[in-house]
Every structure is written in C-alpha cells, then in structure tokens.
mmCIF file of C-alpha atoms in Angstrom:
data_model
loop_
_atom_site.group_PDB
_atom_site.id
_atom_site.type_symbol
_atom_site.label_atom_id
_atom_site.label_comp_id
_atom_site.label_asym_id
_atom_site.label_seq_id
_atom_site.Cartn_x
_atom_site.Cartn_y
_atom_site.Cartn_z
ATOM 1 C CA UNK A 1 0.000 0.000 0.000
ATOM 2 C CA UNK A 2 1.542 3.673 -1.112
ATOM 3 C CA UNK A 3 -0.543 5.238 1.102
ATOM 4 C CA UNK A 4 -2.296 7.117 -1.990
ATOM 5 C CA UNK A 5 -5.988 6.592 -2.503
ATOM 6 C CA UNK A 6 -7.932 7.072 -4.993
ATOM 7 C CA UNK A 7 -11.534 6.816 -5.456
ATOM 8 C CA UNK A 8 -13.806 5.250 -7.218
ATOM 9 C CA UNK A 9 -11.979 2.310 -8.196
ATOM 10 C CA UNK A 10 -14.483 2.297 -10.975
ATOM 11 C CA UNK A 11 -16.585 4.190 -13.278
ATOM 12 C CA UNK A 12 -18.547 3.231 -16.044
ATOM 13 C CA UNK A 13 -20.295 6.235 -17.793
ATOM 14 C CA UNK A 14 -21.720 7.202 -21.439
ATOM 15 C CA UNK A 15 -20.543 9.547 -23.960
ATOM 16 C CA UNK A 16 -20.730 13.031 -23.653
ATOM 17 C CA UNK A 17 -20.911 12.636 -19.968
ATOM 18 C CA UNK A 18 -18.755 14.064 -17.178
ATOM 19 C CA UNK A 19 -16.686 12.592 -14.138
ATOM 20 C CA UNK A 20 -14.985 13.339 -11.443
ATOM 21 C CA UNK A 21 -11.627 11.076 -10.223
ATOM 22 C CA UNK A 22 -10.612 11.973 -6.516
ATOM 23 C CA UNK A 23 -6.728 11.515 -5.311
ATOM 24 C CA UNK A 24 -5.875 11.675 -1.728
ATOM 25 C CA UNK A 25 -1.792 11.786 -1.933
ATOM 26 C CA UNK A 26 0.244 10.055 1.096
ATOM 27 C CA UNK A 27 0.517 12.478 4.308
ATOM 28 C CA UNK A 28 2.897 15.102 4.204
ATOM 29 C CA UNK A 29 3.547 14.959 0.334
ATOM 30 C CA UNK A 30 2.775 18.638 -1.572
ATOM 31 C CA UNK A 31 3.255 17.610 -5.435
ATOM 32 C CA UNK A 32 0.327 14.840 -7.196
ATOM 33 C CA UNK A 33 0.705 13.718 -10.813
ATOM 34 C CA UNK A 34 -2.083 12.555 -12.675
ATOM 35 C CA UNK A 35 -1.073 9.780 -15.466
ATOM 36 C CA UNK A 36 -3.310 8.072 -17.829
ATOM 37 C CA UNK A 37 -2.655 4.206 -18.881
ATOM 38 C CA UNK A 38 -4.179 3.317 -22.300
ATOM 39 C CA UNK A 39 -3.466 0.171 -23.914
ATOM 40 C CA UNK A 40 -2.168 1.968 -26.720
ATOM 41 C CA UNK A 41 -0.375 4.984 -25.497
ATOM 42 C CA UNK A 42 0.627 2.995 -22.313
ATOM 43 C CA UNK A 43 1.395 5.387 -18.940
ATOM 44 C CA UNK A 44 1.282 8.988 -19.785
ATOM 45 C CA UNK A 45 1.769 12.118 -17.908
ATOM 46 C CA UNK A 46 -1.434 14.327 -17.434
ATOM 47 C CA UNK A 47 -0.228 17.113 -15.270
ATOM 48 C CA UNK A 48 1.250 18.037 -11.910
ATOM 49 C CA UNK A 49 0.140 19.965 -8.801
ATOM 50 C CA UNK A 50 2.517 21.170 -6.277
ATOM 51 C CA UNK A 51 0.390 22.937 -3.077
ATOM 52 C CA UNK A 52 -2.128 23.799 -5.257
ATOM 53 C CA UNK A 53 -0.487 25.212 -7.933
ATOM 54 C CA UNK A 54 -0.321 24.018 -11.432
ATOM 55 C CA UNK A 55 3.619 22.914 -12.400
ATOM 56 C CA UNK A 56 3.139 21.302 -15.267
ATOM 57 C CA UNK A 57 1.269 20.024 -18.057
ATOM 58 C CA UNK A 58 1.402 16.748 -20.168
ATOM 59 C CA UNK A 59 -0.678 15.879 -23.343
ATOM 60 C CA UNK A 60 -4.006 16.650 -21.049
ATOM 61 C CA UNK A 61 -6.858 17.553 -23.245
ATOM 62 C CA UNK A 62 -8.697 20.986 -23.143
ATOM 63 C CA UNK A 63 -11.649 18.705 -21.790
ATOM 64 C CA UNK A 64 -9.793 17.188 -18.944
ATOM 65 C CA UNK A 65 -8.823 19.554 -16.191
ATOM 66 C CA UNK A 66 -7.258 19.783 -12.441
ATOM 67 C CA UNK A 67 -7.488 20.954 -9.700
ATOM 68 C CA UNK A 68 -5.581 20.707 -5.983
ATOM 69 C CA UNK A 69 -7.138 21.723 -2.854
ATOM 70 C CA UNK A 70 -5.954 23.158 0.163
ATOM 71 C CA UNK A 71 -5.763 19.846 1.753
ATOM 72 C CA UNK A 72 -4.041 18.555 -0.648
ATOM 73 C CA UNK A 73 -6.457 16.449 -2.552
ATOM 74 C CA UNK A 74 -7.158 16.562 -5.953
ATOM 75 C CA UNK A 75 -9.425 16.326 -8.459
ATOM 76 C CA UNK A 76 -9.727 14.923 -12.326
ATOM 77 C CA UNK A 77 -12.315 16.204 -14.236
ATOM 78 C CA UNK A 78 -13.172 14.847 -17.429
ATOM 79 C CA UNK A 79 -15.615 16.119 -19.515
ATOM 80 C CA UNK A 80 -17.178 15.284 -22.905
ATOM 81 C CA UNK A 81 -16.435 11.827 -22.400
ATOM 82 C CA UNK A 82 -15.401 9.747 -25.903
ATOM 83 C CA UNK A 83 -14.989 6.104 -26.299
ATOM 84 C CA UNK A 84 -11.309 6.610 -26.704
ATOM 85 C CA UNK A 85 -10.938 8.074 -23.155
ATOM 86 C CA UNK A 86 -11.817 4.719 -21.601
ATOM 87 C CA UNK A 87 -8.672 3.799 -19.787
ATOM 88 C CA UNK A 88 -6.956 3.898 -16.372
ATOM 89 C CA UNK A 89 -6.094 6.818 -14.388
ATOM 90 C CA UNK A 90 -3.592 6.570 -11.920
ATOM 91 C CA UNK A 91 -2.623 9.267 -9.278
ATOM 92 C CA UNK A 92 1.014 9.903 -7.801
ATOM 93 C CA UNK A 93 2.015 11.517 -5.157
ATOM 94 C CA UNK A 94 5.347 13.032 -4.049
ATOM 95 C CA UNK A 95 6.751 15.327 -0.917
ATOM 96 C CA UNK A 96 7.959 17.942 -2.791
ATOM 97 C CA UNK A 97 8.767 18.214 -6.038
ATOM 98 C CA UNK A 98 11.674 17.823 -8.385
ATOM 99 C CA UNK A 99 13.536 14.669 -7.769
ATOM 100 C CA UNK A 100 11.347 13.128 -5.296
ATOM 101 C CA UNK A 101 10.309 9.809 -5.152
ATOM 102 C CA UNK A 102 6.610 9.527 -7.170
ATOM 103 C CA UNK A 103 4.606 6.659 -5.183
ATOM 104 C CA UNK A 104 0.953 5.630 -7.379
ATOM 105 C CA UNK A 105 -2.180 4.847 -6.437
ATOM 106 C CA UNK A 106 -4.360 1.545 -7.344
ATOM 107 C CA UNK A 107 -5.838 3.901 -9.810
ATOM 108 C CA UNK A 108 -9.640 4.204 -11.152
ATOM 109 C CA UNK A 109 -10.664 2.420 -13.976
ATOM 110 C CA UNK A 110 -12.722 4.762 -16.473
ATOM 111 C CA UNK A 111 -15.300 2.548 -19.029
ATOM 112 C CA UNK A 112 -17.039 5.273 -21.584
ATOM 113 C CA UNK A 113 -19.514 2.831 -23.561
ATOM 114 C CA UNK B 1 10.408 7.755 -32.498
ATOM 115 C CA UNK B 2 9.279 7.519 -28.841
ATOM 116 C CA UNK B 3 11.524 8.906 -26.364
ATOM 117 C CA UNK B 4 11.622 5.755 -24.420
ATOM 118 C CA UNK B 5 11.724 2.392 -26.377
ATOM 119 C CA UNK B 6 11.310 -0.988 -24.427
ATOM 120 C CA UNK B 7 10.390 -4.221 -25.635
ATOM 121 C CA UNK B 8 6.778 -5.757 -24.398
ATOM 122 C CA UNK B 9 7.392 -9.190 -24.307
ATOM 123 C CA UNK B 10 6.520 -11.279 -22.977
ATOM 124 C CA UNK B 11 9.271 -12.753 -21.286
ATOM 125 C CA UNK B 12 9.023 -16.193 -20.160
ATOM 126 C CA UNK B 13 11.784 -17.708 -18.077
ATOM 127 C CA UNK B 14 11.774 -20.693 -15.585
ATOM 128 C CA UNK B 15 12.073 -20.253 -11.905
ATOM 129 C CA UNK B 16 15.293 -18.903 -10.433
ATOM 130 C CA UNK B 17 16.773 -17.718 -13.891
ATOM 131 C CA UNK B 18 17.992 -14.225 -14.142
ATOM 132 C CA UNK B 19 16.075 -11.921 -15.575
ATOM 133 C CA UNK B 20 17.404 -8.467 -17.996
ATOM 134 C CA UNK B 21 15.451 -6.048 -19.094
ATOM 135 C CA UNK B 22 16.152 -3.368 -20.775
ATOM 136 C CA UNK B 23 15.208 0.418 -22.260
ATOM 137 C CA UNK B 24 16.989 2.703 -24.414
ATOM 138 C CA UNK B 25 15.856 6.479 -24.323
ATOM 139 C CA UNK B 26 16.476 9.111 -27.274
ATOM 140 C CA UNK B 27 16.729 12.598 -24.958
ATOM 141 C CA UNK B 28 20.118 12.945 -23.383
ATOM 142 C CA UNK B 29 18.776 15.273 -21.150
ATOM 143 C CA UNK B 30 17.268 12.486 -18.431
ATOM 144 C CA UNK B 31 19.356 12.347 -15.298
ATOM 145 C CA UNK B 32 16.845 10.082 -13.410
ATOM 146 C CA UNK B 33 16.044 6.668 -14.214
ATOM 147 C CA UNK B 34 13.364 4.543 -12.265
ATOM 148 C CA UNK B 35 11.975 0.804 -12.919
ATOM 149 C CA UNK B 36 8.583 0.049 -11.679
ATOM 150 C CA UNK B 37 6.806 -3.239 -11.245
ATOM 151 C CA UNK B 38 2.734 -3.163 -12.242
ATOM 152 C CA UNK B 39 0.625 -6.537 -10.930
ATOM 153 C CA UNK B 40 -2.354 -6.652 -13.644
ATOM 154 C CA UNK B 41 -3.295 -3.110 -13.962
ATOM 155 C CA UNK B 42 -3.013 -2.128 -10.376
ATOM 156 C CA UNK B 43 -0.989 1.273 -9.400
ATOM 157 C CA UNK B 44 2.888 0.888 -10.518
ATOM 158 C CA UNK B 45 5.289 -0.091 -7.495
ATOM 159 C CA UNK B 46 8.323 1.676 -7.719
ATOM 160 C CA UNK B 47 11.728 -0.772 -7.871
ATOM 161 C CA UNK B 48 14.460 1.037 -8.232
ATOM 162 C CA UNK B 49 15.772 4.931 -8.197
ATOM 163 C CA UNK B 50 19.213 5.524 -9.701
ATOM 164 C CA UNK B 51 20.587 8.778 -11.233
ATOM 165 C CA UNK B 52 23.554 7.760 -12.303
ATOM 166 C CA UNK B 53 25.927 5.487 -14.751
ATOM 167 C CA UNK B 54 26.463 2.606 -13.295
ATOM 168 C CA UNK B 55 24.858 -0.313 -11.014
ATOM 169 C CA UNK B 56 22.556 -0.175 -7.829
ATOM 170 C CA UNK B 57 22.094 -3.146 -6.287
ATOM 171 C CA UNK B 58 18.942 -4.261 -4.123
ATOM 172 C CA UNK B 59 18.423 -7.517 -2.917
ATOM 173 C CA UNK B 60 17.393 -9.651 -6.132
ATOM 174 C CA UNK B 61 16.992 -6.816 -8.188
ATOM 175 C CA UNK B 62 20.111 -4.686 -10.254
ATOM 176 C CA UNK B 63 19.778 -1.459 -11.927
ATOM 177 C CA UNK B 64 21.937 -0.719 -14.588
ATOM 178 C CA UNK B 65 22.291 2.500 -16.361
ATOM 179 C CA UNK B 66 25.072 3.650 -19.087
ATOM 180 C CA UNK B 67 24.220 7.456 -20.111
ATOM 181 C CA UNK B 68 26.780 6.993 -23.069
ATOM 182 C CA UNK B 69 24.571 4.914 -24.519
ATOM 183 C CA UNK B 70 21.427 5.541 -23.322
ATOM 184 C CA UNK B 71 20.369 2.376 -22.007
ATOM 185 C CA UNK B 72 19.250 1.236 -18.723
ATOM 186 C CA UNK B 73 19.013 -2.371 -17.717
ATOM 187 C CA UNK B 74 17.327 -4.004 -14.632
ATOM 188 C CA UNK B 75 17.978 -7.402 -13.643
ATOM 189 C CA UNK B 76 16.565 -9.893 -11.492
ATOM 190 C CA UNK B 77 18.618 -12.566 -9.645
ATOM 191 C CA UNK B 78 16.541 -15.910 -8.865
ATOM 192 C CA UNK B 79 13.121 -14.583 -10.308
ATOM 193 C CA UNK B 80 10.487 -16.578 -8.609
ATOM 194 C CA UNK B 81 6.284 -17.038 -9.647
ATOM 195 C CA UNK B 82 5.735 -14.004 -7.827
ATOM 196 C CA UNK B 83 8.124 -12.026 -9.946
ATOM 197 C CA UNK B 84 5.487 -12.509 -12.516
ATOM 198 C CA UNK B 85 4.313 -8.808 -13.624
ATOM 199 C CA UNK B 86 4.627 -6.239 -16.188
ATOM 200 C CA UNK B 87 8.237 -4.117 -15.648
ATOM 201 C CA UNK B 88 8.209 -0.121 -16.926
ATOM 202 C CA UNK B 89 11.078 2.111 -17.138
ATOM 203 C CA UNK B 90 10.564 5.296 -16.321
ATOM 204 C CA UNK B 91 13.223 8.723 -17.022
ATOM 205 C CA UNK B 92 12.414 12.182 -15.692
ATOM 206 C CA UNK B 93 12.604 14.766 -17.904
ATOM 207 C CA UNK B 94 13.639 18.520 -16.685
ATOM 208 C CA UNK B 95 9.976 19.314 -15.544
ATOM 209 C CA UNK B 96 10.230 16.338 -12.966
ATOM 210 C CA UNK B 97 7.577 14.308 -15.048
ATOM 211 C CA UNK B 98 8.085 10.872 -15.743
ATOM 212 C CA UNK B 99 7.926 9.368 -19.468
ATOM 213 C CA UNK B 100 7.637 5.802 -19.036
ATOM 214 C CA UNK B 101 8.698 3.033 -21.472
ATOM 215 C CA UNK B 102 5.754 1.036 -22.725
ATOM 216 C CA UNK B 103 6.286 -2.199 -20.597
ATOM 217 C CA UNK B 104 8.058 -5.361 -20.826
ATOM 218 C CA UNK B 105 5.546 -8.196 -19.559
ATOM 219 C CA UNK B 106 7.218 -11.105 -17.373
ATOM 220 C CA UNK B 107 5.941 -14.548 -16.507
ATOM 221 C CA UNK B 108 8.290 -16.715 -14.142
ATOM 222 C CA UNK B 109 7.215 -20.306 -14.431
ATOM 223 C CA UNK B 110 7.165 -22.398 -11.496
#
C-alpha cells in the first residue's frame, strides 16, 4: 500500500458525460501527478500539482482539467467523455517536487460505452 | 520515435533464472532513471531509483544505467512465480515528469 488513494476504483459512464476522479496523496507529500494508462499509449503524464499550484502540463486535453485543494487532494475532471478516453487513471504523489520519489495509487478504472 | 523504447514481451523464463530487461531512451537530457513493477493493472510499485551510470544493487533486483549509450538495464537474480508482472522504465525529464517506457511483460514459471 503507497498510502495514496484514490476513489472510485471504478466508473462506467456514457458519452458526452462528465466525471470526477478523486486523489488523496500520502501524508505530508505537496506535489500529485495525474497519469493516464491506455493500452495503446501505455502510462502517460497528465499534469502536476505542487500545493495547489499548477507545475506542469502533459498531453491533457482541453476537456480534462485539475485541480488541488488546500488539503491537498485533488481532483480529475473529465468532460465530454469519448470512447477513446476509456482507460486507467492513476494518481502519484510526491513530498515535494523535483527529484522526489513519485509513489501511485491503485488507480480508477474509467469505461465510456 | 518515442523517447523511451522498451520491448513488451513477454518474457518467459523458468524459476530462479535471471532476468534483464532493458530500455533505451532518445533525450540525453534524463538524469533520473526509475523501474517500476505493475501486478495486472493495479498502481505501478516503484523498484528502483538511480541517477547515475552505473549499477545499484537491491536484494534480487540490479539497476543498470550507461548514459553513453542511453540504455538502462534491470535485472533480477533468482526470479520466482511471484516475480510474474509487467516491468516499466521510467526517465524524468527537466519538468520532474516521468515518461515511461511502454512495458516489458514477465511470466516466471514455477
């Protein structure tokens, strides 16, 4: 167990829809990473959060956006849902940023039928 | 070309063989190299940390990492069933995200 949680461990929604993935990141750690796992593209950076500020950005699409609290949690929302977005999303979590150690989370499972 | 190439496997190998796997990378500019284990789609367990050319030993499990030529290696001394997952390289680039290779799937048979 990382200690990251992420919730729900599954979602099964319809095109055109909108969702919401939740990350709690281990206690004490500042900086979460959201990654998407395909089975085509395979892991790939979203974006990062470091105490609640943007840091940087991956290939995230203008529907899919961020956001970290002041606790610390954050948020993935995707909206506009497509068939192609159907894949695992995995949250990371780090106590600062830069060279840190990212531990993941068991990830939610996204199904867009 | 991707930035990080790495073979998919699978991998099959009998109990207590040693196990290499490998990546090669394309951007010069990586300075940290991880390997990761992932058990059937669950969240990716990190392995191994190294920053630097050369080896890092833990346990069973060897990183290797020659920046001259761009490849990283792990290996894994008497793999056993358990062993049994898929294996991802990961560098970090200058903005501290990590570009992962696609995956190199291992089955140790018992």
């Amino acid at each position: 167990d990382s200690g990251v949680t992420q919730t729900p461990k599954h979602l099964i929604t319809a095109t055109g829809q909108r969702v919401t993935l939740r990350c709690s990141p281990r206690s004490g750690d500042l900086s979460v990473y959201w990654y998407q796992q395909s089975l085509d593209q395979g892991l790939q950076f979203l974006i990062h959060y470091y105490n609640g500020e943007e840091r940087a950005k991956g290939n995230i699409l203008e529907r899919f956006s961020a956001q970290q609290f002041p606790d610390l949690h954050s948020e993935l929302n995707l909206s506009s849902l497509e068939l192609g977005d159907s894949a695992l999303y995995f949250c990371a979590s780090s106590t600062k940023t830069g060279r840190d150690t990212q531990y993941f989370g068991p990830g939610t499972r996204l199904t867009v039928l | 070309q991707k930035e990080v190439e790495q073979d998919p496997g699978p991998l099959s190998v009998p109990e207590g063989a040693i196990v290499s796997l490998n990546c090669t990378y394309s951007n010069s500019a990586f300075q940290y190299f991880m390997w990761y284990r992932q058990y059937s789609r669950k969240g990716p367990e990190l392995l191994m940390y190294t920053y630097s050319s050369g080896n890092k030993e833990d346990g069973r499990f060897t990183a290797q990492v020659d920046k001259s030529s761009k490849y990283i290696s792990l290996f894994i001394r008497d793999s056993q069933p358990s062993d049994s997952a898929t294996y991802l390289c990961a560098m970090m680039d200058s903005s501290y995200k990590l570009i992962f290779g696609s995956g190199t799937r291992l089955l140790v048979r018992p």
